[in-house]
Short mmCIF file of C-alpha atoms in Angstrom, two decimals:
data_model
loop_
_atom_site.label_atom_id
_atom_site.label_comp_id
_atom_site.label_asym_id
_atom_site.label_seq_id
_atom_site.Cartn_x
_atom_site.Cartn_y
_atom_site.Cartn_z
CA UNK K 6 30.46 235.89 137.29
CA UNK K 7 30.99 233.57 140.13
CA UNK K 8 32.17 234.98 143.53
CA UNK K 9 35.08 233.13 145.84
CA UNK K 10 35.02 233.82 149.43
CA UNK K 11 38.43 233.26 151.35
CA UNK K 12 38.14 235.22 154.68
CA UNK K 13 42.26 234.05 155.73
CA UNK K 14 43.62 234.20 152.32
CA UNK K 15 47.42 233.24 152.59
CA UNK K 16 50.46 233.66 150.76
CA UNK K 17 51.29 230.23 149.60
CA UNK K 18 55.44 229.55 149.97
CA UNK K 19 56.45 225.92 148.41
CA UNK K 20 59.74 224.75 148.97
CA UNK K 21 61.22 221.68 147.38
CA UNK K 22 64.27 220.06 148.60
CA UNK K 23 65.90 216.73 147.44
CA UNK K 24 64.77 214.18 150.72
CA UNK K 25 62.71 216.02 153.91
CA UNK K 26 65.05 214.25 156.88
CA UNK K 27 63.67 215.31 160.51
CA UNK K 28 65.73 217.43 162.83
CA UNK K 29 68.15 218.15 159.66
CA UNK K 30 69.15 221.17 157.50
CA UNK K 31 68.03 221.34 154.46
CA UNK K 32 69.13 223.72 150.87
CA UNK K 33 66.12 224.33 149.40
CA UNK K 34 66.21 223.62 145.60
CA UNK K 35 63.13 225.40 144.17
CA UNK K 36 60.84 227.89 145.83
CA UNK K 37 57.43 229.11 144.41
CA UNK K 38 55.21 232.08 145.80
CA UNK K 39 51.56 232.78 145.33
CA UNK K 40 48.29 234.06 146.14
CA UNK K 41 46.49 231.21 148.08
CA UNK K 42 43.91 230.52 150.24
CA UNK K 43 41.21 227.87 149.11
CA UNK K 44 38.42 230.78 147.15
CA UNK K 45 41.39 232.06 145.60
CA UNK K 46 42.95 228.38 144.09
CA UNK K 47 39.46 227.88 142.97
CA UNK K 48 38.89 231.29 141.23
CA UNK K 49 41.80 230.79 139.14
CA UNK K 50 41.17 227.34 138.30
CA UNK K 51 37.66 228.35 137.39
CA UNK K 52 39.02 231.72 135.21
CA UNK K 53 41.30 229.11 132.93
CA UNK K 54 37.73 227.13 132.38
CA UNK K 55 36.13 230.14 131.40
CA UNK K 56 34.36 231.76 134.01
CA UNK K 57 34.74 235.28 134.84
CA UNK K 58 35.54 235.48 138.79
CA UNK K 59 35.53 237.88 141.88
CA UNK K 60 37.58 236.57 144.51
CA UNK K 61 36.80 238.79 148.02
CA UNK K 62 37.57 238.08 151.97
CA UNK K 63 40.17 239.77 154.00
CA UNK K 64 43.67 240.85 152.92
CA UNK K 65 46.48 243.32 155.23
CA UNK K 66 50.11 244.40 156.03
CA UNK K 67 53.29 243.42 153.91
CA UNK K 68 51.71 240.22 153.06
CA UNK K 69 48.64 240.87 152.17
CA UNK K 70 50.27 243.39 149.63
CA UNK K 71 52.01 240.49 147.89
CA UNK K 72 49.27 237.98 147.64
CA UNK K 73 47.71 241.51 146.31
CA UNK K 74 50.56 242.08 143.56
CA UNK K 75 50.92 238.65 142.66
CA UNK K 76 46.95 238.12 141.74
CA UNK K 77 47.02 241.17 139.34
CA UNK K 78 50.13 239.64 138.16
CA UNK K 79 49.01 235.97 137.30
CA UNK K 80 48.62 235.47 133.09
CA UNK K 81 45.78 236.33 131.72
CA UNK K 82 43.14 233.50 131.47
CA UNK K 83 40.25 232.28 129.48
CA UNK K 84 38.85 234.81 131.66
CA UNK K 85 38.83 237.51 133.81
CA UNK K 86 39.35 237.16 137.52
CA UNK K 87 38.63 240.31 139.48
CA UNK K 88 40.29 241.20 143.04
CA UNK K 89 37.38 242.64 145.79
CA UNK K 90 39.28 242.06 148.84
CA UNK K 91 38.91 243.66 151.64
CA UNK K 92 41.99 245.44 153.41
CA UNK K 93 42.71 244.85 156.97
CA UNK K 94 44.76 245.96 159.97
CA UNK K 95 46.37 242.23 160.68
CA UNK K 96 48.80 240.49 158.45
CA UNK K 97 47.48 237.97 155.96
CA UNK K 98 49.03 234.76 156.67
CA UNK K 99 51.77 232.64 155.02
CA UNK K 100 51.22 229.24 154.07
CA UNK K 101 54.13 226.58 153.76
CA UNK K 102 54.87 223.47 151.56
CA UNK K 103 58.24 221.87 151.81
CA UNK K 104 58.05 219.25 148.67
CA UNK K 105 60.26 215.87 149.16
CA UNK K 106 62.01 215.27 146.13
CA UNK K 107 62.57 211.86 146.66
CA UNK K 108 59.50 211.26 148.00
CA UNK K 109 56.74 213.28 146.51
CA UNK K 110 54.98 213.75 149.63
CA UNK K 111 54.20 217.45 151.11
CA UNK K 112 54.86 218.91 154.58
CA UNK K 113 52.24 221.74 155.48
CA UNK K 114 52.75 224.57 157.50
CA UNK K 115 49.48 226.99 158.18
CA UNK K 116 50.02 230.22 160.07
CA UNK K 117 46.20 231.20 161.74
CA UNK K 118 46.12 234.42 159.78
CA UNK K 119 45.43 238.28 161.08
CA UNK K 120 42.60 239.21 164.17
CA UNK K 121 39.68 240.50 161.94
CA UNK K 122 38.16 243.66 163.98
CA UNK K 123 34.03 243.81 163.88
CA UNK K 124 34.55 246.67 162.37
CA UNK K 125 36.38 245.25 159.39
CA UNK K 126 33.84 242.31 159.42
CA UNK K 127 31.01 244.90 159.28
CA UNK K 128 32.94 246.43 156.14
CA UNK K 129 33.35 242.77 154.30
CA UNK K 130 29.37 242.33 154.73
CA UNK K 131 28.63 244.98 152.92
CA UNK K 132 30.92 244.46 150.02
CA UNK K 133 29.82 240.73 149.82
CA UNK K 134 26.11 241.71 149.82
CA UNK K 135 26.92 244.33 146.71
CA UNK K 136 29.21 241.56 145.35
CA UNK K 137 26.02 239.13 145.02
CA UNK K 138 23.92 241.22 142.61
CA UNK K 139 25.74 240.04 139.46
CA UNK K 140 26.84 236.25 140.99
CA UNK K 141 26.06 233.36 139.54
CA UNK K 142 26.99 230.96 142.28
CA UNK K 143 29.20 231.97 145.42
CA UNK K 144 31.54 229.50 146.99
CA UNK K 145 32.34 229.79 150.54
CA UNK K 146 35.85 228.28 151.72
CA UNK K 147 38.18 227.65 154.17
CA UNK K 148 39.35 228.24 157.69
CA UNK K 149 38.02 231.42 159.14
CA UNK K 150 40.88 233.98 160.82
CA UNK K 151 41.12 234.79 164.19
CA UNK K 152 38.24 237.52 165.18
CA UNK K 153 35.64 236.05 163.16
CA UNK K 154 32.57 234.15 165.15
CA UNK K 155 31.80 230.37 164.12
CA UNK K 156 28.84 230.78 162.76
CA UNK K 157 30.19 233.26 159.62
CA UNK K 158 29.51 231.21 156.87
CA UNK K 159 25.96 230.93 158.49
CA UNK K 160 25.77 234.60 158.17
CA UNK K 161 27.15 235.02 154.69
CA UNK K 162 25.10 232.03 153.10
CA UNK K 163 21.91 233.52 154.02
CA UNK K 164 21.70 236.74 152.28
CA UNK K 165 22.86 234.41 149.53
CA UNK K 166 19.74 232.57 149.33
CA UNK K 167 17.81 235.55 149.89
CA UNK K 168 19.60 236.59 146.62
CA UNK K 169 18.21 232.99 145.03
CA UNK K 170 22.15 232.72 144.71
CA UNK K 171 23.25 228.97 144.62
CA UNK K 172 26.42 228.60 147.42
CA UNK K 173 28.71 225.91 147.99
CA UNK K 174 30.04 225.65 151.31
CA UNK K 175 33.64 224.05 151.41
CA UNK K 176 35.18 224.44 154.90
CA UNK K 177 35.11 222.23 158.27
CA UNK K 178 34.76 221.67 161.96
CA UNK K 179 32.31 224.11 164.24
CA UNK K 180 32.09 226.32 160.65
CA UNK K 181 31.09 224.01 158.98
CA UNK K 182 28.33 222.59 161.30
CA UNK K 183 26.94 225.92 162.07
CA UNK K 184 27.31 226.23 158.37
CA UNK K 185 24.86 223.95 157.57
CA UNK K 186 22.01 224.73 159.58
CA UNK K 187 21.72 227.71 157.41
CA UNK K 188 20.75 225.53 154.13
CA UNK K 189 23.66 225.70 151.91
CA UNK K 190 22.98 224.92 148.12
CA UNK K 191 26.00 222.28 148.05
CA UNK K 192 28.82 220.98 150.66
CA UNK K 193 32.18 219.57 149.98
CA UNK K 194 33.64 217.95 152.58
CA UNK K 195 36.42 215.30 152.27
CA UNK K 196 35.52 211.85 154.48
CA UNK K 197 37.60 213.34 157.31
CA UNK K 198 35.42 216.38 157.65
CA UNK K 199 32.42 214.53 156.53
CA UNK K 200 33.01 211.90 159.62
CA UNK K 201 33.91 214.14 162.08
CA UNK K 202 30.15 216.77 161.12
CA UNK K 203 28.24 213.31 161.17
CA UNK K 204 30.31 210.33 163.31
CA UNK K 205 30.51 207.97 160.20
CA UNK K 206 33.30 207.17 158.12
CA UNK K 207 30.55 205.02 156.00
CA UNK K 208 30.46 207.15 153.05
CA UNK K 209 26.73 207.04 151.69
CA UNK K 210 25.70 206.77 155.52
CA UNK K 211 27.74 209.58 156.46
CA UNK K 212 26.26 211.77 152.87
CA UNK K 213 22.79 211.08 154.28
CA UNK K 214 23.06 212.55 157.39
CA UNK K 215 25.13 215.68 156.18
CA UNK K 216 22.17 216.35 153.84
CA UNK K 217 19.43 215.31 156.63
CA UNK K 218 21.44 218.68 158.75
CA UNK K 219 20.63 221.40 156.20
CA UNK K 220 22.57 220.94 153.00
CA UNK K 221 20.57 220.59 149.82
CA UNK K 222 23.18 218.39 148.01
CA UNK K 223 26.25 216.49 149.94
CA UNK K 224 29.71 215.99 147.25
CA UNK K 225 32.27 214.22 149.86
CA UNK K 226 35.85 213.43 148.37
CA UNK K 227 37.15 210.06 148.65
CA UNK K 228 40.39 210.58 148.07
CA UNK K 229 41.39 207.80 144.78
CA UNK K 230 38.07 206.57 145.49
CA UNK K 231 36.81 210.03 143.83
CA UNK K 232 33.61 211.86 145.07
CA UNK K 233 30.49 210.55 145.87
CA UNK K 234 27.01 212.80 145.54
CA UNK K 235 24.08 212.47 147.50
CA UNK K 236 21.51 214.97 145.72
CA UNK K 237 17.27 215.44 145.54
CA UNK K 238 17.67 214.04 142.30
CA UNK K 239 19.79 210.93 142.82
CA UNK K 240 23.02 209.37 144.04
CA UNK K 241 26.03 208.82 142.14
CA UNK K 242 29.76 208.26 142.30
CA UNK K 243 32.38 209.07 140.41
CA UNK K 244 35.99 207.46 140.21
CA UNK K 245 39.25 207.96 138.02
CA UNK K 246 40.54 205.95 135.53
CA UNK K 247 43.33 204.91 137.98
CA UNK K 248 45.49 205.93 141.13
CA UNK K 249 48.21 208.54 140.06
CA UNK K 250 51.01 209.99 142.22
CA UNK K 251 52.06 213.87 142.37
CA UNK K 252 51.35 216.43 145.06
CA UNK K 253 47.61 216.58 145.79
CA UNK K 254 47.96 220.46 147.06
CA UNK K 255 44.57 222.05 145.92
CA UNK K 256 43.42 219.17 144.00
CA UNK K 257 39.72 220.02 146.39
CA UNK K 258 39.61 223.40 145.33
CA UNK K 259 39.93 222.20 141.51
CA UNK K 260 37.11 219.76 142.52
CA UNK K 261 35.20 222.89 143.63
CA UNK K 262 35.87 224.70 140.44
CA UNK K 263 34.27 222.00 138.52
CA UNK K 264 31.69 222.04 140.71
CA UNK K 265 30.67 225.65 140.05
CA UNK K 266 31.36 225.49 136.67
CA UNK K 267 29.15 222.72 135.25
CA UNK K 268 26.49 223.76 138.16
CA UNK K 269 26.01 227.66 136.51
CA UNK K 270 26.55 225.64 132.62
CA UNK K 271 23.29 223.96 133.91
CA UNK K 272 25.41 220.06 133.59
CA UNK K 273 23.57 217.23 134.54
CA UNK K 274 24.76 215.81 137.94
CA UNK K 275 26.98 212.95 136.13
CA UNK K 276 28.55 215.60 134.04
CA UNK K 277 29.59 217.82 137.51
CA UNK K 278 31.46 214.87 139.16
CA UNK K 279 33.52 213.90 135.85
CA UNK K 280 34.32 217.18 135.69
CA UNK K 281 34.99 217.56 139.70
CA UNK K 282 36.96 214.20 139.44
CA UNK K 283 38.71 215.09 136.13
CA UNK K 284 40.26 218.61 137.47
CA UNK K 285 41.45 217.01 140.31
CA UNK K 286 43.36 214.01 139.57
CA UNK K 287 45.23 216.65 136.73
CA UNK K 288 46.09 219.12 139.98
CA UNK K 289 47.74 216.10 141.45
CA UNK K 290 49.55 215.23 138.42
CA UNK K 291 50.76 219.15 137.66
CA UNK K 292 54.14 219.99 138.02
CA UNK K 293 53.35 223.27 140.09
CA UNK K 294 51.14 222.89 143.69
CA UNK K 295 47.21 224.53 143.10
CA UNK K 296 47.65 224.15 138.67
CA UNK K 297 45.97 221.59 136.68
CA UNK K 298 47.43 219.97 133.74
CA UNK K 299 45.11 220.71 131.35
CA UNK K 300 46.43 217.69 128.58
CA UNK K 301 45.53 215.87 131.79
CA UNK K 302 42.55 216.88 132.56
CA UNK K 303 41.03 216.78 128.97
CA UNK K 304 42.45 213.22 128.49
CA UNK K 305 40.86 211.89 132.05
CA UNK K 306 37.24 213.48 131.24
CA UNK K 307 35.84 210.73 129.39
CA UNK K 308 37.55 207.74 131.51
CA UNK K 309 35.86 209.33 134.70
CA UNK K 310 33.89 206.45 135.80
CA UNK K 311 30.28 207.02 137.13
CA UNK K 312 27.69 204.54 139.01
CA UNK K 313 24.24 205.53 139.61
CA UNK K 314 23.50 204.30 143.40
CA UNK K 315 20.44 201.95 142.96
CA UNK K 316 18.32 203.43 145.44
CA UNK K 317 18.01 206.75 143.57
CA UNK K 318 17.36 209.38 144.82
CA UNK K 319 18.45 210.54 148.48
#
């Protein structure tokens, strides 16, 4: 089993309409609802690879009893994704995506999610520590709600450890620098996040310093470009066959899923980022926001292109 954090899970809302015009009306031409939140998008991408998942954080109030319905509702997978979260007083948030039709491109609206008491907090700590006795790996992600400290992810990664549970750590800012210091297995932050922990938007430059603050492997999205790992055992990128167009809405939480997947299959580290690189170009090509398209993704596996970084390992 793999375990998903999401501490502000959302309800994710996508609205398409034919051309996105500024200060306009607009009819609204399609709408989509469903349970969101980074952990969650990756659970389910990693339950149609295979993987049995638990997908716990915070969920409350008319909201949270949708994202609730609609996760016991999604079809079944190639396996079984289980729902731990943990019910609170607030409101879980709504997330918005108004689609351009003419375009392509998104418009993102994020709502900050529901004050988390220390009470409830004290009540998701113990349910996470029982949750790691039968994990396999734990990801960590996203934005933390309002109530919880900055250092959280800190606190959650190192019973983890304790646990000799590998955890990926997939969120940014403050978070995500306290984050560190506390030794994560693996990172995943995009080159905006990765500049703005380390003050360089030179990739390897900017890998190498992430790792030299606490994490024991550094994965930073490129964008096209792909990913790019800096690891004990070597440095590598990996790059699509070619640019492709579509709505790139959870394409890094696919890229997580792979992630976890190969890492508990025991995948060498050129096998992770095809994978990684793979599942995310075929969320950007899917017709619906957070899905992959698996013909997609099974075509694009063996075009992924890899270089080994000459100067080995990092």
């Amino acid at each position: 089993m793999i375990l998903t954090v999401t501490l502000n899970t959302a309800l994710d809302l996508t609205y398409g309409v034919p051309a996105l015009v500024p200060h306009a009306s607009h009819r609204v031409t399609d709408l989509s609802e469903r349970p969101g939140g980074k952990g969650i998008n990756v659970a389910r991408v990693l339950t149609a690879l295979g993987h049995d998942s638990v997908v716990t954080g915070f969920a409350g109030g008319a909201t949270g009893s949708v994202l609730r319905r609609l996760l016991a509702d999604l079809p079944p997978g190639r396996a079984k994704l289980t729902d731990a979260l943990v019910p609170v007083a607030g409101d879980t948030r709504r997330t918005l995506a108004v689609v351009d039709g003419t375009t392509g491109d998104t418009t993102q609206f994020n709502e900050p999610g529901p004050h988390v008491t220390a009470d409830e907090w004290t009540a998701f700590l113990r349910s996470y520590e029982d949750l790691l006795t039968g994990a396999e790996a734990v990801a960590l992600c996203g934005s933390l709600p309002p109530g919880i400290h900055v250092g959280a992810y800190a606190e959650l990664i190192r019973p983890a450890r304790a646990a000799g549970v590998p955890v990926l750590l997939d969120t940014s800012g403050e978070p995500l620098r306290r984050g560190i210091a506390a030794r994560p297995d693996l990172i995943k932050p995009n080159a905006d996040e990765l500049a703005q922990l380390t003050g360089s938007r030179e990739p390897t430059r900017a890998t190498r310093d992430a790792r030299r603050r606490g994490a024991h492997t550094v994965i930073a999205s490129l964008g096209p470009e792909g990913m790019l790992a800096v690891t004990p055992d070597g440095s590598w990128q990996a790059s699509p066959p070619a640019a492709v167009k579509g709505n790139p809405t959870g394409a890094g939480d696919s890229a997580v899923a792979g992630l976890l997947s190969s890492l508990v299959e025991g995948l060498s580290w050129p096998d992770r980022l095809r994978r990684a690189v793979a599942l995310s170009t075929a969320t950007v090509l899917a017709p619906t926001a957070g899905d992959f398209d698996r013909a997609a993704y099974e075509e694009l596996l063996p075009r992924v292109a890899i270089e080994e970084h000459a100067d080995g390992a990092a």
